[in-house]
Amino acid sequence: MTLTTESPSVFETVESEVRSYCRAWPVVFERACGSRLYDEQGRPYLDFFAGAGSLNYGHNNPVLKRALLDYLADDGVTHGLDMSTTAKRDFLEAFRSAVLEPRALPYKVMFPGPTGTNAVEAALKLARKVTGRETVVSFTNAFHGMSLGSLAVTGNSAKRAGAGVTLPHATRMPFDHYFDGQVPDFLWFERLLQDPGSGLDHPAAVIVETVQGEGGINVARAEWLRALADLCRRHDMLLIVDDVQMGCGRTGDFFSFEEAGITPDIVTLSKSISGYGLPMALCLFRPELDLWEPGEHNGTFRGNNPAFVTATAALDAYWRDDTLRERTLHRAGRVERALLDLCGDDERSGIAVRGRGLVWGLEFTDGQRAEAVCRRAFETGLLLETSGPHGEVVKLLPPLTATDDELDEGLGILTRSVRHTA
């Protein structure tokens, strides 16, 4: 492993013990371009982490960078609360014409604050305001954020423990495949809804990820999502799709729920919506749900105008046609074939493969093996992280703009890392 010549002692002595990614990748990064990060010694690392999904278009994408630099050079508004600005107008017009109108989506757009958990908190609050109910149903192994409301609908026990308080008004249901197909979909959920003695308060909403990234790359089938949308309609529950990590093209389509042909009542977006790694989040909802009073939900940094600029540039560059979508779906097949070849016979290798678009996971029988694979990959120049309840899944999240050669390079490093740890 190549380490910097100078120990990063200021990080150890000044920064909180809560830091995590820097422990897995113990170098000091200096610059980044496209699909690569470079440490202080100039060593390149192929990035299959992509800012936890915030860099779908790569580091310092030149088209987005040019738009940002031009805006700043012209003294464009940087901080604007929720004031009307040219940057916000340009973004809203581009989002409407490039994303909403082609998909016949009627959504109103809310800027809830700069992060994904801000968007989730706004979605939960709005669902409760609209319905007058408190309970929200989420799913096993879900992850929706680290603030209290988002943690309440998150499944991971370690993250929930960090709250330090009771996390109420949430009920867990089994995600798709949780019982390995042995139990009909939503049998338990619907039975509770129909039974006045079940003790389940009528939920305000159901919140779901179509692909659980933090939960271990658990992919919901399109038919499961359609059945969930139907269940919500029949029982007067709002359907919230958390597309914070899987939106903005990660699964191929701009929204991850498009494949299922459903229209959620509320959608949350963040991470790659700015396109450049700048903080930005959206909460989208049907117009009839827009019951907010002016200022009823606000935040100092919800008007991040530089993020509006790069977001607009990303929409114009990548979402005016189907080029990126088709390329992502083509590369999905390429990645899947490589991973299946790596695993060979599943029973013998003890490795399972799952994913959609350009988010994939290799599930090992234990977290130690997955951690060892990621450690070896880092030592040989590839950034990967683990996910899943036991850290047993190696998660692949390459930039959507990675070249075929870069994909092959990363998959080659992964293959060698898996074999090295066998």
Short mmCIF file of C-alpha atoms in Angstrom, two decimals:
data_model
loop_
_atom_site.label_atom_id
_atom_site.label_comp_id
_atom_site.label_asym_id
_atom_site.label_seq_id
_atom_site.Cartn_x
_atom_site.Cartn_y
_atom_site.Cartn_z
CA MET A 1 0.00 0.00 0.00
CA THR A 2 1.36 3.43 -0.95
CA LEU A 3 1.00 5.92 1.89
CA THR A 4 1.85 9.60 1.97
CA THR A 5 5.29 10.47 3.31
CA GLU A 6 3.79 12.75 5.92
CA SER A 7 1.35 11.31 8.42
CA PRO A 8 -2.06 13.00 8.20
CA SER A 9 -1.86 13.78 11.91
CA VAL A 10 -4.11 16.83 11.73
CA PHE A 11 -6.96 14.54 10.69
CA GLU A 12 -6.29 12.31 13.68
CA THR A 13 -5.81 15.08 16.22
CA VAL A 14 -8.40 17.64 15.11
CA GLU A 15 -11.08 15.80 13.18
CA SER A 16 -13.75 13.76 14.98
CA GLU A 17 -13.53 10.00 15.39
CA VAL A 18 -16.74 9.77 13.35
CA ARG A 19 -14.74 9.91 10.09
CA SER A 20 -14.98 6.67 8.15
CA TYR A 21 -14.02 6.56 4.47
CA CYS A 22 -10.58 7.96 5.18
CA ARG A 23 -9.90 4.93 7.40
CA ALA A 24 -10.50 2.56 4.49
CA TRP A 25 -8.43 4.69 2.10
CA PRO A 26 -5.51 6.00 4.23
CA VAL A 27 -4.00 8.47 1.75
CA VAL A 28 -4.44 12.21 1.24
CA PHE A 29 -6.16 12.89 -2.07
CA GLU A 30 -5.12 16.02 -3.93
CA ARG A 31 -6.98 16.17 -7.22
CA ALA A 32 -9.57 14.34 -9.29
CA CYS A 33 -10.52 14.15 -12.95
CA GLY A 34 -13.04 11.95 -14.73
CA SER A 35 -13.03 8.47 -13.22
CA ARG A 36 -9.85 8.93 -11.17
CA LEU A 37 -8.63 10.42 -7.92
CA TYR A 38 -4.94 11.20 -7.31
CA ASP A 39 -3.13 11.25 -3.98
CA GLU A 40 -0.40 13.66 -2.93
CA GLN A 41 2.22 11.41 -4.45
CA GLY A 42 0.47 11.53 -7.81
CA ARG A 43 -0.73 7.93 -7.65
CA PRO A 44 -4.03 7.41 -9.50
CA TYR A 45 -7.01 5.51 -8.10
CA LEU A 46 -9.84 4.38 -10.34
CA ASP A 47 -13.03 5.50 -8.60
CA PHE A 48 -15.81 2.90 -8.45
CA PHE A 49 -17.30 4.73 -5.47
CA ALA A 50 -18.18 7.97 -7.29
CA GLY A 51 -18.82 10.04 -4.20
CA ALA A 52 -21.36 7.49 -2.93
CA GLY A 53 -23.29 8.13 -6.14
CA SER A 54 -22.84 11.92 -6.16
CA LEU A 55 -20.54 11.88 -9.19
CA ASN A 56 -22.49 10.06 -11.88
CA TYR A 57 -20.77 12.24 -14.48
CA GLY A 58 -17.29 11.87 -13.00
CA HIS A 59 -14.95 14.22 -11.18
CA ASN A 60 -14.63 17.76 -12.52
CA ASN A 61 -16.67 16.99 -15.61
CA PRO A 62 -15.36 19.57 -18.12
CA VAL A 63 -18.77 20.61 -19.44
CA LEU A 64 -20.13 21.21 -15.94
CA LYS A 65 -16.90 22.83 -14.76
CA ARG A 66 -16.95 25.33 -17.62
CA ALA A 67 -20.53 26.35 -16.81
CA LEU A 68 -19.64 26.78 -13.12
CA LEU A 69 -16.48 28.79 -13.77
CA ASP A 70 -18.27 31.09 -16.21
CA TYR A 71 -21.06 31.68 -13.69
CA LEU A 72 -18.65 32.49 -10.87
CA ALA A 73 -16.53 34.72 -13.12
CA ASP A 74 -19.64 36.76 -13.87
CA ASP A 75 -20.35 37.22 -10.14
CA GLY A 76 -23.42 35.02 -10.28
CA VAL A 77 -25.46 34.72 -7.09
CA THR A 78 -23.94 32.04 -4.86
CA HIS A 79 -26.28 32.04 -1.86
CA GLY A 80 -29.92 32.81 -2.48
CA LEU A 81 -32.12 31.14 0.15
CA ASP A 82 -35.32 30.56 -1.85
CA MET A 83 -35.13 33.85 -3.73
CA SER A 84 -35.82 33.82 -7.46
CA THR A 85 -32.54 33.84 -9.40
CA THR A 86 -31.57 33.33 -13.02
CA ALA A 87 -29.72 30.13 -12.03
CA LYS A 88 -32.79 28.67 -10.34
CA ARG A 89 -35.03 29.67 -13.25
CA ASP A 90 -32.69 28.04 -15.74
CA PHE A 91 -32.62 24.84 -13.70
CA LEU A 92 -36.39 24.64 -13.25
CA GLU A 93 -36.97 25.21 -16.96
CA ALA A 94 -34.38 22.58 -17.88
CA PHE A 95 -35.73 20.07 -15.36
CA ARG A 96 -39.26 20.56 -16.63
CA SER A 97 -38.35 20.24 -20.32
CA ALA A 98 -35.67 17.53 -20.09
CA VAL A 99 -37.05 15.35 -17.29
CA LEU A 100 -40.65 15.98 -16.26
CA GLU A 101 -42.44 16.70 -19.54
CA PRO A 102 -40.94 13.80 -21.57
CA ARG A 103 -42.12 11.43 -18.83
CA ALA A 104 -45.51 13.10 -18.36
CA LEU A 105 -44.71 13.66 -14.70
CA PRO A 106 -46.73 16.50 -13.15
CA TYR A 107 -44.53 17.06 -10.11
CA LYS A 108 -44.03 20.29 -8.24
CA VAL A 109 -40.39 20.88 -7.25
CA MET A 110 -39.34 21.71 -3.69
CA PHE A 111 -35.81 22.63 -2.60
CA PRO A 112 -35.74 21.25 0.95
CA GLY A 113 -32.07 21.76 1.79
CA PRO A 114 -28.74 20.54 0.45
CA THR A 115 -28.74 16.82 1.31
CA GLY A 116 -30.63 13.62 0.70
CA THR A 117 -31.81 13.35 4.28
CA ASN A 118 -33.26 16.88 3.97
CA ALA A 119 -35.33 15.67 1.04
CA VAL A 120 -36.50 12.60 2.96
CA GLU A 121 -37.43 14.68 6.01
CA ALA A 122 -39.49 16.98 3.79
CA ALA A 123 -41.21 14.01 2.16
CA LEU A 124 -42.13 12.46 5.52
CA LYS A 125 -43.35 15.76 6.90
CA LEU A 126 -45.48 16.45 3.83
CA ALA A 127 -47.02 12.97 3.85
CA ARG A 128 -48.04 13.42 7.48
CA LYS A 129 -49.36 16.91 6.83
CA VAL A 130 -51.45 15.79 3.86
CA THR A 131 -52.93 12.67 5.46
CA GLY A 132 -53.11 13.74 9.10
CA ARG A 133 -51.52 10.41 10.06
CA GLU A 134 -48.16 9.64 11.69
CA THR A 135 -47.02 6.12 10.82
CA VAL A 136 -44.73 5.59 7.83
CA VAL A 137 -43.93 2.11 6.54
CA SER A 138 -40.42 1.35 5.31
CA PHE A 139 -38.62 -1.87 4.49
CA THR A 140 -36.03 -4.23 5.91
CA ASN A 141 -32.45 -3.12 5.14
CA ALA A 142 -33.62 0.32 4.00
CA PHE A 143 -31.40 3.37 4.33
CA HIS A 144 -32.90 6.85 4.06
CA GLY A 145 -30.50 9.17 5.90
CA MET A 146 -28.96 10.06 9.25
CA SER A 147 -31.27 12.73 10.67
CA LEU A 148 -33.91 11.56 13.13
CA GLY A 149 -36.90 11.23 10.82
CA SER A 150 -34.84 9.50 8.14
CA LEU A 151 -33.23 7.21 10.70
CA ALA A 152 -36.66 6.18 11.95
CA VAL A 153 -37.39 4.63 8.54
CA THR A 154 -33.87 3.20 8.19
CA GLY A 155 -33.25 -0.46 8.99
CA ASN A 156 -29.55 -0.60 9.89
CA SER A 157 -29.28 -1.12 13.64
CA ALA A 158 -25.80 0.41 13.98
CA LYS A 159 -26.86 3.64 12.31
CA ARG A 160 -30.11 3.76 14.27
CA ALA A 161 -28.19 3.36 17.51
CA GLY A 162 -26.38 6.62 16.83
CA ALA A 163 -29.62 8.56 17.31
CA GLY A 164 -29.53 8.21 21.07
CA VAL A 165 -33.31 8.48 21.29
CA THR A 166 -36.36 6.41 20.41
CA LEU A 167 -37.21 6.57 16.71
CA PRO A 168 -41.01 6.42 16.60
CA HIS A 169 -43.83 6.47 14.04
CA ALA A 170 -42.28 3.90 11.70
CA THR A 171 -43.11 0.29 10.89
CA ARG A 172 -40.91 -2.16 8.97
CA MET A 173 -42.11 -4.56 6.30
CA PRO A 174 -40.13 -7.20 4.34
CA PHE A 175 -38.42 -5.96 1.18
CA ASP A 176 -38.61 -7.93 -2.05
CA HIS A 177 -36.88 -11.36 -1.82
CA TYR A 178 -36.68 -11.09 1.98
CA PHE A 179 -38.29 -14.53 2.33
CA ASP A 180 -36.62 -15.93 -0.81
CA GLY A 181 -39.93 -16.23 -2.62
CA GLN A 182 -41.48 -18.52 0.01
CA VAL A 183 -44.15 -16.00 1.04
CA PRO A 184 -46.49 -14.18 -1.38
CA ASP A 185 -45.62 -10.51 -1.83
CA PHE A 186 -47.22 -8.19 0.75
CA LEU A 187 -49.18 -11.01 2.46
CA TRP A 188 -48.19 -9.78 5.92
CA PHE A 189 -48.54 -6.09 5.06
CA GLU A 190 -52.03 -6.40 3.61
CA ARG A 191 -53.21 -8.69 6.40
CA LEU A 192 -52.20 -6.06 8.97
CA LEU A 193 -53.96 -3.33 7.01
CA GLN A 194 -57.18 -5.34 6.82
CA ASP A 195 -57.24 -6.54 10.42
CA PRO A 196 -58.57 -3.94 12.90
CA GLY A 197 -56.90 -5.97 15.65
CA SER A 198 -53.41 -5.91 14.12
CA GLY A 199 -52.30 -2.84 16.04
CA LEU A 200 -50.97 -1.16 12.90
CA ASP A 201 -52.06 2.46 12.74
CA HIS A 202 -53.19 3.36 9.24
CA PRO A 203 -49.98 4.59 7.60
CA ALA A 204 -49.58 8.00 6.06
CA ALA A 205 -47.12 6.69 3.52
CA VAL A 206 -44.78 3.95 2.39
CA ILE A 207 -41.17 4.86 1.56
CA VAL A 208 -39.06 2.57 -0.62
CA GLU A 209 -35.79 2.37 -2.55
CA THR A 210 -36.07 0.50 -5.83
CA VAL A 211 -32.49 -0.68 -5.27
CA GLN A 212 -31.20 -0.68 -1.72
CA GLY A 213 -27.65 0.59 -2.05
CA GLU A 214 -26.54 0.78 1.57
CA GLY A 215 -28.67 -2.29 2.35
CA GLY A 216 -26.60 -4.53 0.06
CA ILE A 217 -27.66 -3.86 -3.55
CA ASN A 218 -31.06 -5.45 -3.05
CA VAL A 219 -32.99 -5.00 -6.30
CA ALA A 220 -36.78 -4.82 -6.22
CA ARG A 221 -38.50 -6.50 -9.14
CA ALA A 222 -40.65 -4.30 -11.37
CA GLU A 223 -43.71 -6.43 -10.60
CA TRP A 224 -43.06 -6.06 -6.85
CA LEU A 225 -42.94 -2.28 -7.21
CA ARG A 226 -46.15 -2.28 -9.25
CA ALA A 227 -47.87 -4.38 -6.61
CA LEU A 228 -46.66 -1.99 -3.92
CA ALA A 229 -48.02 1.02 -5.83
CA ASP A 230 -51.36 -0.79 -6.20
CA LEU A 231 -51.42 -1.63 -2.47
CA CYS A 232 -50.83 2.03 -1.63
CA ARG A 233 -53.66 3.15 -3.92
CA ARG A 234 -56.14 0.64 -2.52
CA HIS A 235 -55.36 1.51 1.08
CA ASP A 236 -55.02 5.30 0.74
CA MET A 237 -51.30 5.51 1.51
CA LEU A 238 -48.89 7.84 -0.25
CA LEU A 239 -46.01 6.16 -2.07
CA ILE A 240 -42.59 7.79 -1.60
CA VAL A 241 -39.69 6.60 -3.76
CA ASP A 242 -36.29 7.50 -2.34
CA ASP A 243 -34.21 8.00 -5.48
CA VAL A 244 -31.39 9.84 -3.73
CA GLN A 245 -28.71 7.37 -4.85
CA MET A 246 -30.41 5.46 -7.67
CA GLY A 247 -31.84 8.47 -9.50
CA CYS A 248 -30.16 10.66 -12.13
CA GLY A 249 -29.45 7.72 -14.41
CA ARG A 250 -27.77 5.22 -12.10
CA THR A 251 -30.11 2.40 -13.21
CA GLY A 252 -30.34 3.61 -16.82
CA ASP A 253 -33.49 5.72 -16.81
CA PHE A 254 -33.35 9.12 -15.12
CA PHE A 255 -35.64 7.81 -12.36
CA SER A 256 -35.12 4.26 -11.13
CA PHE A 257 -38.87 3.62 -10.93
CA GLU A 258 -39.49 4.21 -14.65
CA GLU A 259 -38.82 0.57 -15.54
CA ALA A 260 -41.76 -0.47 -13.32
CA GLY A 261 -44.13 2.00 -15.01
CA ILE A 262 -45.27 3.55 -11.73
CA THR A 263 -45.75 7.19 -10.75
CA PRO A 264 -44.96 7.71 -7.06
CA ASP A 265 -46.78 10.41 -5.12
CA ILE A 266 -43.49 11.81 -3.78
CA VAL A 267 -39.89 11.38 -4.99
CA THR A 268 -36.65 12.41 -3.31
CA LEU A 269 -33.49 13.27 -5.26
CA SER A 270 -30.04 14.42 -4.21
CA LYS A 271 -26.45 13.19 -4.73
CA SER A 272 -26.02 13.47 -8.53
CA ILE A 273 -28.79 15.97 -9.19
CA SER A 274 -26.21 18.79 -9.14
CA GLY A 275 -23.98 16.67 -11.39
CA TYR A 276 -20.79 18.08 -9.91
CA GLY A 277 -20.83 16.85 -6.34
CA LEU A 278 -22.24 20.15 -5.07
CA PRO A 279 -24.86 19.90 -2.30
CA MET A 280 -28.38 19.93 -3.72
CA ALA A 281 -31.61 18.04 -3.11
CA LEU A 282 -35.16 17.97 -4.45
CA CYS A 283 -38.47 16.76 -3.12
CA LEU A 284 -40.95 16.18 -5.94
CA PHE A 285 -44.68 15.65 -5.40
CA ARG A 286 -48.03 15.66 -7.12
CA PRO A 287 -49.51 19.21 -7.31
CA GLU A 288 -52.52 18.36 -5.16
CA LEU A 289 -50.15 17.49 -2.30
CA ASP A 290 -48.60 20.96 -2.30
CA LEU A 291 -50.25 22.09 0.94
CA TRP A 292 -47.23 23.89 2.34
CA GLU A 293 -47.69 27.34 3.81
CA PRO A 294 -45.01 29.86 2.79
CA GLY A 295 -41.92 29.25 4.92
CA GLU A 296 -43.45 26.24 6.68
CA HIS A 297 -40.42 24.17 5.70
CA ASN A 298 -37.24 26.07 4.93
CA GLY A 299 -33.47 26.03 5.22
CA THR A 300 -30.61 28.47 4.82
CA PHE A 301 -28.79 26.51 2.10
CA ARG A 302 -31.67 25.25 0.00
CA GLY A 303 -30.81 27.84 -2.70
CA ASN A 304 -27.35 26.61 -3.74
CA ASN A 305 -27.11 28.51 -7.01
CA PRO A 306 -23.76 27.08 -8.19
CA ALA A 307 -25.41 23.64 -7.90
CA PHE A 308 -28.33 24.88 -10.02
CA VAL A 309 -25.82 25.91 -12.68
CA THR A 310 -24.05 22.55 -12.85
CA ALA A 311 -27.37 20.68 -12.62
CA THR A 312 -28.68 22.59 -15.62
CA ALA A 313 -25.51 21.85 -17.57
CA ALA A 314 -25.80 18.14 -16.70
CA LEU A 315 -29.42 17.99 -17.87
CA ASP A 316 -28.58 19.74 -21.13
CA ALA A 317 -25.52 17.56 -21.75
CA TYR A 318 -26.92 14.14 -20.81
CA TRP A 319 -30.72 14.14 -20.68
CA ARG A 320 -31.92 15.79 -23.88
CA ASP A 321 -31.79 12.39 -25.61
CA ASP A 322 -31.38 8.69 -24.76
CA THR A 323 -27.65 8.40 -25.41
CA LEU A 324 -26.56 8.11 -21.78
CA ARG A 325 -29.45 5.81 -20.90
CA GLU A 326 -28.68 3.40 -23.73
CA ARG A 327 -24.97 3.44 -22.98
CA THR A 328 -25.61 2.73 -19.29
CA LEU A 329 -27.90 -0.20 -20.07
CA HIS A 330 -25.39 -1.60 -22.56
CA ARG A 331 -22.61 -1.36 -20.00
CA ALA A 332 -24.84 -2.97 -17.39
CA GLY A 333 -24.78 -6.14 -19.47
CA ARG A 334 -21.02 -5.87 -19.81
CA VAL A 335 -20.54 -5.58 -16.04
CA GLU A 336 -23.00 -8.36 -15.25
CA ARG A 337 -21.27 -10.78 -17.62
CA ALA A 338 -17.87 -9.98 -16.12
CA LEU A 339 -19.12 -10.51 -12.57
CA LEU A 340 -20.85 -13.77 -13.44
CA ASP A 341 -17.65 -14.98 -15.10
CA LEU A 342 -15.77 -14.04 -11.94
CA CYS A 343 -18.10 -16.02 -9.74
CA GLY A 344 -18.39 -19.05 -11.96
CA ASP A 345 -20.60 -21.61 -10.26
CA ASP A 346 -22.39 -19.70 -7.48
CA GLU A 347 -22.54 -22.68 -5.16
CA ARG A 348 -18.83 -23.35 -5.39
CA SER A 349 -17.68 -19.74 -5.20
CA GLY A 350 -20.03 -18.70 -2.42
CA ILE A 351 -20.48 -15.36 -4.18
CA ALA A 352 -23.78 -13.94 -5.42
CA VAL A 353 -24.16 -11.20 -8.03
CA ARG A 354 -26.95 -8.65 -8.22
CA GLY A 355 -27.58 -5.19 -9.56
CA ARG A 356 -29.14 -2.93 -12.19
CA GLY A 357 -27.72 -0.35 -14.55
CA LEU A 358 -24.32 0.65 -13.16
CA VAL A 359 -24.85 -0.32 -9.54
CA TRP A 360 -23.73 -3.87 -8.74
CA GLY A 361 -22.88 -5.94 -5.73
CA LEU A 362 -20.86 -9.06 -5.01
CA GLU A 363 -22.23 -10.77 -1.91
CA PHE A 364 -19.79 -12.90 0.08
CA THR A 365 -20.60 -15.31 2.86
CA ASP A 366 -19.05 -12.97 5.43
CA GLY A 367 -18.12 -9.34 5.80
CA GLN A 368 -14.45 -10.03 6.46
CA ARG A 369 -13.96 -11.41 2.94
CA ALA A 370 -15.75 -8.44 1.39
CA GLU A 371 -13.65 -6.03 3.43
CA ALA A 372 -10.48 -7.85 2.39
CA VAL A 373 -11.46 -7.58 -1.28
CA CYS A 374 -11.99 -3.83 -0.95
CA ARG A 375 -8.70 -3.44 0.91
CA ARG A 376 -6.80 -5.34 -1.75
CA ALA A 377 -8.52 -3.36 -4.51
CA PHE A 378 -7.41 -0.11 -2.85
CA GLU A 379 -3.84 -1.36 -2.61
CA THR A 380 -3.88 -1.98 -6.36
CA GLY A 381 -5.56 1.28 -7.33
CA LEU A 382 -9.35 0.87 -7.16
CA LEU A 383 -11.81 2.48 -4.74
CA LEU A 384 -14.69 0.25 -3.65
CA GLU A 385 -16.87 0.15 -0.54
CA THR A 386 -18.85 -2.52 1.26
CA SER A 387 -22.56 -2.48 2.04
CA GLY A 388 -25.19 -4.78 3.49
CA PRO A 389 -26.18 -5.46 7.11
CA HIS A 390 -22.93 -7.32 7.80
CA GLY A 391 -20.74 -5.44 5.33
CA GLU A 392 -20.81 -8.60 3.24
CA VAL A 393 -21.39 -6.96 -0.17
CA VAL A 394 -18.73 -5.34 -2.34
CA LYS A 395 -20.48 -2.43 -4.02
CA LEU A 396 -19.61 -1.19 -7.51
CA LEU A 397 -20.70 2.36 -8.33
CA PRO A 398 -18.58 3.57 -11.28
CA PRO A 399 -19.25 6.92 -12.95
CA LEU A 400 -21.77 6.64 -15.77
CA THR A 401 -19.22 8.43 -17.93
CA ALA A 402 -16.44 5.89 -17.34
CA THR A 403 -14.97 4.59 -20.58
CA ASP A 404 -15.14 0.95 -21.62
CA ASP A 405 -11.41 0.68 -20.96
CA GLU A 406 -11.87 2.08 -17.44
CA LEU A 407 -14.70 -0.37 -16.75
CA ASP A 408 -12.54 -3.25 -17.93
CA GLU A 409 -9.61 -1.99 -15.84
CA GLY A 410 -11.74 -1.75 -12.69
CA LEU A 411 -13.33 -5.15 -13.26
CA GLY A 412 -9.87 -6.63 -13.79
CA ILE A 413 -8.62 -5.21 -10.48
CA LEU A 414 -11.74 -6.51 -8.77
CA THR A 415 -11.25 -9.98 -10.24
CA ARG A 416 -7.65 -10.14 -9.08
CA SER A 417 -8.64 -8.84 -5.63
CA VAL A 418 -11.30 -11.54 -5.25
CA ARG A 419 -8.87 -14.26 -6.27
CA HIS A 420 -6.14 -12.84 -4.03
CA THR A 421 -8.42 -13.15 -0.99
CA ALA A 422 -9.77 -16.62 -1.82
#
